[in-house]
Amino acid sequence: MVVSCCVINCTTRFNNSDPKSFYRVPKKPDTRRQLWISAIKREGPEGKPWEPADHDRVCYQHFITGQKSNDKTNPDYVPSIHMGGYEGTTTNGQLHAARFERFQKREADKDQQEAASVLLDISENLPPPKETTEDLHGPCIKKIAALRIENELLHEELGRLQAANITLRKEVNDSRFGDQAISSDRKTLFYTGVPNKAIFMCAETAEEGGLHLMMELDQHYNDVYKVIKGIPKLAEKLSFLVQWPDKDNLIKNMPVVFKLSYPRCISIIDCFEVFIQRPANLTARAQTWSSYKHRNTIKFLVSITPTGAISFVSKAFGGRTSDKVITQRSGFLDKLEHGDQVLAYRGFLIAEELASRHASLVIPAFTKGKSQLSAKEVEQTRKIAHVRIHVERAIEQLKNFNILSSNMSIYLVPHSDSIVTLCSAVCNLHPKLVSQFTVCTFDI
């Protein structure tokens, strides 16, 4: 097949018997393609812009060096000579070629100058030659001797440390962690939550070793599989420490602050929430979402006696459940008797439920629909707040356990009832939150 050059008035032909260099008009980049089309100066049919076909070629005669270049700075990046029949004159392409040769020469001269400068810098910064008479072996021999002595000392120290390590390992293996945990009142409180060693030993003897599991529960709460199997059994053993009070004993031991203001008070109630990992199940996730905490939580109702002992803990409810619903469904109302008084916060709208059991509810006065509270209502609110704060102190004591103050693992949530029972039982081993002779700090 014979291929001819597409430049106007160029008669160069290509065939197999006479091979020459022919170049296709580039397709990419677009800017180079347009430069080639502009240089060729052809027009399309009816005056439209000319678009080269796949078989259109430009021969070697239109390049200064006889071949095209892909270097943008090279004049042969675009065909530039003998374009459109202007023979015998100095073309722009020839001027470009001359400029390109001068540019290459300047770059070569610049590279040579830089190389000479680097060599000069290296020669100036070379260190002066050492005197040939300097003795190089003496300092090396002294250094080697010093290192040998230091090495022997380090080996001796290593031997002593290894012997001490073996002794300590033997002592650790021979001793039990439980014995160390109750070696002092401070360690007993840290590892078990029980205030001192004496109380721990009494409860331990009464309940056949149940409290030893508390150390695992509180200190290794993240290791679910170590404690999960023993939780229900331990809760069953210690549940006797959380019990509804006998009314006669309650009245006999009631602190002065309650005798003066609420002599029939048998319970102070409040709810608290425990953060949990977000459930995968969408229904469970919705039921445990707390709009107050903006987290997934489980919720418990706690009742304390006037002395501050935890007397009732509900089962776990989802975080979206209201305080009123938890009170109705937890079984707390079944504990009340005729004439009992219950102190609570404004959110516990359970006056009717208590009235049906011939008990009464004491909550702060509401400001809804009033410009302000009366003097009597303000005084009554102060009295309630003064004694209701003790249930918040009891909840704070519960939250001192890591397992209740952290984000509870989803695997422990099914055992949360037992966990809260355990923590409540240990809290009841602590001294009373409310002293027998605590009095009000305001006039009655």
PDB file of C-alpha atoms in Angstrom, residues 176-302:
ATOM      1  CA  ARG A 176      -2.284 -17.232  96.672  1.00  0.00           C
ATOM      2  CA  PHE A 177      -3.746 -14.093  95.166  1.00  0.00           C
ATOM      3  CA  GLY A 178      -6.711 -14.249  97.528  1.00  0.00           C
ATOM      4  CA  ASP A 179      -4.435 -14.188 100.585  1.00  0.00           C
ATOM      5  CA  GLN A 180      -2.612 -11.125  99.246  1.00  0.00           C
ATOM      6  CA  ALA A 181      -5.886  -9.361  98.480  1.00  0.00           C
ATOM      7  CA  ILE A 182      -7.013  -9.516 102.114  1.00  0.00           C
ATOM      8  CA  SER A 183      -3.627  -8.939 103.715  1.00  0.00           C
ATOM      9  CA  SER A 184      -4.710  -5.416 104.777  1.00  0.00           C
ATOM     10  CA  ASP A 185      -7.883  -3.342 105.057  1.00  0.00           C
ATOM     11  CA  ARG A 186      -6.757  -1.141 102.154  1.00  0.00           C
ATOM     12  CA  LYS A 187      -6.218  -4.112  99.823  1.00  0.00           C
ATOM     13  CA  THR A 188      -9.480  -5.709 100.943  1.00  0.00           C
ATOM     14  CA  LEU A 189     -11.408  -2.560 100.026  1.00  0.00           C
ATOM     15  CA  PHE A 190      -9.580  -2.241  96.689  1.00  0.00           C
ATOM     16  CA  TYR A 191      -9.999  -5.851  95.525  1.00  0.00           C
ATOM     17  CA  THR A 192     -13.439  -6.727  96.953  1.00  0.00           C
ATOM     18  CA  GLY A 193     -15.227  -3.486  97.815  1.00  0.00           C
ATOM     19  CA  VAL A 194     -15.719  -4.716 101.385  1.00  0.00           C
ATOM     20  CA  PRO A 195     -14.586  -1.954 103.810  1.00  0.00           C
ATOM     21  CA  ASN A 196     -12.161  -4.032 105.899  1.00  0.00           C
ATOM     22  CA  LYS A 197     -10.707  -7.485 106.430  1.00  0.00           C
ATOM     23  CA  ALA A 198     -12.770  -8.263 109.538  1.00  0.00           C
ATOM     24  CA  ILE A 199     -16.111  -7.797 107.769  1.00  0.00           C
ATOM     25  CA  PHE A 200     -14.832  -9.755 104.790  1.00  0.00           C
ATOM     26  CA  MET A 201     -13.851 -12.739 106.945  1.00  0.00           C
ATOM     27  CA  CYS A 202     -17.219 -12.725 108.748  1.00  0.00           C
ATOM     28  CA  ALA A 203     -19.173 -12.714 105.500  1.00  0.00           C
ATOM     29  CA  GLU A 204     -16.789 -15.241 103.973  1.00  0.00           C
ATOM     30  CA  THR A 205     -17.321 -17.673 106.845  1.00  0.00           C
ATOM     31  CA  ALA A 206     -21.096 -17.226 106.762  1.00  0.00           C
ATOM     32  CA  GLU A 207     -21.398 -17.722 103.012  1.00  0.00           C
ATOM     33  CA  GLU A 208     -18.816 -20.462 102.337  1.00  0.00           C
ATOM     34  CA  GLY A 209     -16.290 -18.503 100.368  1.00  0.00           C
ATOM     35  CA  GLY A 210     -18.682 -16.565  98.143  1.00  0.00           C
ATOM     36  CA  LEU A 211     -16.956 -13.198  98.539  1.00  0.00           C
ATOM     37  CA  HIS A 212     -13.718 -14.418  96.968  1.00  0.00           C
ATOM     38  CA  LEU A 213     -15.483 -14.232  93.606  1.00  0.00           C
ATOM     39  CA  MET A 214     -16.009 -10.499  94.100  1.00  0.00           C
ATOM     40  CA  MET A 215     -12.306  -9.929  93.449  1.00  0.00           C
ATOM     41  CA  GLU A 216     -12.685 -11.491  90.010  1.00  0.00           C
ATOM     42  CA  LEU A 217     -15.886  -9.584  89.323  1.00  0.00           C
ATOM     43  CA  ASP A 218     -14.561  -6.121  90.166  1.00  0.00           C
ATOM     44  CA  GLN A 219     -10.909  -6.399  89.028  1.00  0.00           C
ATOM     45  CA  HIS A 220     -11.317  -8.592  85.923  1.00  0.00           C
ATOM     46  CA  TYR A 221     -14.691  -7.347  84.689  1.00  0.00           C
ATOM     47  CA  ASN A 222     -13.429  -7.084  81.089  1.00  0.00           C
ATOM     48  CA  ASP A 223     -12.511 -10.791  80.970  1.00  0.00           C
ATOM     49  CA  VAL A 224     -16.091 -11.985  80.554  1.00  0.00           C
ATOM     50  CA  TYR A 225     -15.458 -15.696  80.467  1.00  0.00           C
ATOM     51  CA  LYS A 226     -13.549 -15.725  83.786  1.00  0.00           C
ATOM     52  CA  VAL A 227     -16.461 -14.434  85.820  1.00  0.00           C
ATOM     53  CA  ILE A 228     -19.645 -15.040  83.873  1.00  0.00           C
ATOM     54  CA  LYS A 229     -20.162 -18.596  85.092  1.00  0.00           C
ATOM     55  CA  GLY A 230     -19.895 -17.703  88.785  1.00  0.00           C
ATOM     56  CA  ILE A 231     -22.086 -14.582  88.788  1.00  0.00           C
ATOM     57  CA  PRO A 232     -25.550 -16.156  89.362  1.00  0.00           C
ATOM     58  CA  LYS A 233     -24.242 -18.448  92.097  1.00  0.00           C
ATOM     59  CA  LEU A 234     -22.497 -15.611  93.885  1.00  0.00           C
ATOM     60  CA  ALA A 235     -25.583 -13.369  93.640  1.00  0.00           C
ATOM     61  CA  GLU A 236     -27.667 -16.103  95.206  1.00  0.00           C
ATOM     62  CA  LYS A 237     -25.229 -16.435  98.093  1.00  0.00           C
ATOM     63  CA  LEU A 238     -25.090 -12.703  98.880  1.00  0.00           C
ATOM     64  CA  SER A 239     -28.691 -11.711  98.150  1.00  0.00           C
ATOM     65  CA  PHE A 240     -29.533 -11.989 101.863  1.00  0.00           C
ATOM     66  CA  LEU A 241     -27.613  -8.739 102.406  1.00  0.00           C
ATOM     67  CA  VAL A 242     -30.233  -6.831 100.380  1.00  0.00           C
ATOM     68  CA  GLN A 243     -33.569  -7.211 102.153  1.00  0.00           C
ATOM     69  CA  TRP A 244     -36.661  -5.176 102.975  1.00  0.00           C
ATOM     70  CA  PRO A 245     -36.368  -3.822 106.547  1.00  0.00           C
ATOM     71  CA  ASP A 246     -38.469  -4.844 109.487  1.00  0.00           C
ATOM     72  CA  LYS A 247     -40.619  -1.830 110.369  1.00  0.00           C
ATOM     73  CA  ASP A 248     -40.004  -2.026 114.135  1.00  0.00           C
ATOM     74  CA  ASN A 249     -36.228  -2.135 113.706  1.00  0.00           C
ATOM     75  CA  LEU A 250     -36.439   0.626 111.091  1.00  0.00           C
ATOM     76  CA  ILE A 251     -38.276   2.977 113.458  1.00  0.00           C
ATOM     77  CA  LYS A 252     -35.956   2.081 116.312  1.00  0.00           C
ATOM     78  CA  ASN A 253     -32.807   2.941 114.314  1.00  0.00           C
ATOM     79  CA  MET A 254     -34.238   5.863 112.299  1.00  0.00           C
ATOM     80  CA  PRO A 255     -31.893   8.896 112.211  1.00  0.00           C
ATOM     81  CA  VAL A 256     -33.053  12.084 113.899  1.00  0.00           C
ATOM     82  CA  VAL A 257     -33.347  13.963 110.594  1.00  0.00           C
ATOM     83  CA  PHE A 258     -36.102  11.552 109.516  1.00  0.00           C
ATOM     84  CA  LYS A 259     -37.805  11.311 112.900  1.00  0.00           C
ATOM     85  CA  LEU A 260     -38.370  15.066 112.933  1.00  0.00           C
ATOM     86  CA  SER A 261     -39.647  15.439 109.363  1.00  0.00           C
ATOM     87  CA  TYR A 262     -40.739  12.040 107.981  1.00  0.00           C
ATOM     88  CA  PRO A 263     -41.231   9.599 110.863  1.00  0.00           C
ATOM     89  CA  ARG A 264     -43.196   7.129 108.683  1.00  0.00           C
ATOM     90  CA  CYS A 265     -40.639   7.084 105.866  1.00  0.00           C
ATOM     91  CA  ILE A 266     -39.678   3.540 104.967  1.00  0.00           C
ATOM     92  CA  SER A 267     -38.075   4.085 101.577  1.00  0.00           C
ATOM     93  CA  ILE A 268     -36.285   6.657  99.423  1.00  0.00           C
ATOM     94  CA  ILE A 269     -36.296   5.676  95.746  1.00  0.00           C
ATOM     95  CA  ASP A 270     -34.516   6.699  92.561  1.00  0.00           C
ATOM     96  CA  CYS A 271     -33.420   5.159  89.269  1.00  0.00           C
ATOM     97  CA  PHE A 272     -29.916   4.898  87.835  1.00  0.00           C
ATOM     98  CA  GLU A 273     -28.618   3.851  84.418  1.00  0.00           C
ATOM     99  CA  VAL A 274     -25.660   1.706  83.333  1.00  0.00           C
ATOM    100  CA  PHE A 275     -24.049   2.192  79.923  1.00  0.00           C
ATOM    101  CA  ILE A 276     -23.980  -0.929  77.740  1.00  0.00           C
ATOM    102  CA  GLN A 277     -22.508  -1.808  74.376  1.00  0.00           C
ATOM    103  CA  ARG A 278     -24.894  -1.096  71.500  1.00  0.00           C
ATOM    104  CA  PRO A 279     -26.965  -4.233  70.763  1.00  0.00           C
ATOM    105  CA  ALA A 280     -26.898  -5.648  67.246  1.00  0.00           C
ATOM    106  CA  ASN A 281     -30.624  -6.401  67.371  1.00  0.00           C
ATOM    107  CA  LEU A 282     -32.591  -3.331  66.254  1.00  0.00           C
ATOM    108  CA  THR A 283     -35.469  -3.923  68.675  1.00  0.00           C
ATOM    109  CA  ALA A 284     -33.125  -4.268  71.641  1.00  0.00           C
ATOM    110  CA  ARG A 285     -31.235  -1.201  70.474  1.00  0.00           C
ATOM    111  CA  ALA A 286     -34.443   0.859  70.437  1.00  0.00           C
ATOM    112  CA  GLN A 287     -35.588  -0.426  73.837  1.00  0.00           C
ATOM    113  CA  THR A 288     -32.281   0.409  75.522  1.00  0.00           C
ATOM    114  CA  TRP A 289     -31.828   3.872  74.001  1.00  0.00           C
ATOM    115  CA  SER A 290     -31.887   6.549  76.722  1.00  0.00           C
ATOM    116  CA  SER A 291     -33.001   9.961  75.491  1.00  0.00           C
ATOM    117  CA  TYR A 292     -31.599  11.434  78.721  1.00  0.00           C
ATOM    118  CA  LYS A 293     -28.118   9.874  78.463  1.00  0.00           C
ATOM    119  CA  HIS A 294     -28.051   9.728  74.628  1.00  0.00           C
ATOM    120  CA  ARG A 295     -26.594   6.236  74.940  1.00  0.00           C
ATOM    121  CA  ASN A 296     -27.785   2.646  75.106  1.00  0.00           C
ATOM    122  CA  THR A 297     -28.401   1.880  78.779  1.00  0.00           C
ATOM    123  CA  ILE A 298     -30.143  -0.442  81.193  1.00  0.00           C
ATOM    124  CA  LYS A 299     -32.073   1.064  84.090  1.00  0.00           C
ATOM    125  CA  PHE A 300     -32.623   0.001  87.715  1.00  0.00           C
ATOM    126  CA  LEU A 301     -34.871   1.190  90.530  1.00  0.00           C
ATOM    127  CA  VAL A 302     -33.074   1.463  93.874  1.00  0.00           C
TER     128      VAL A 302
END
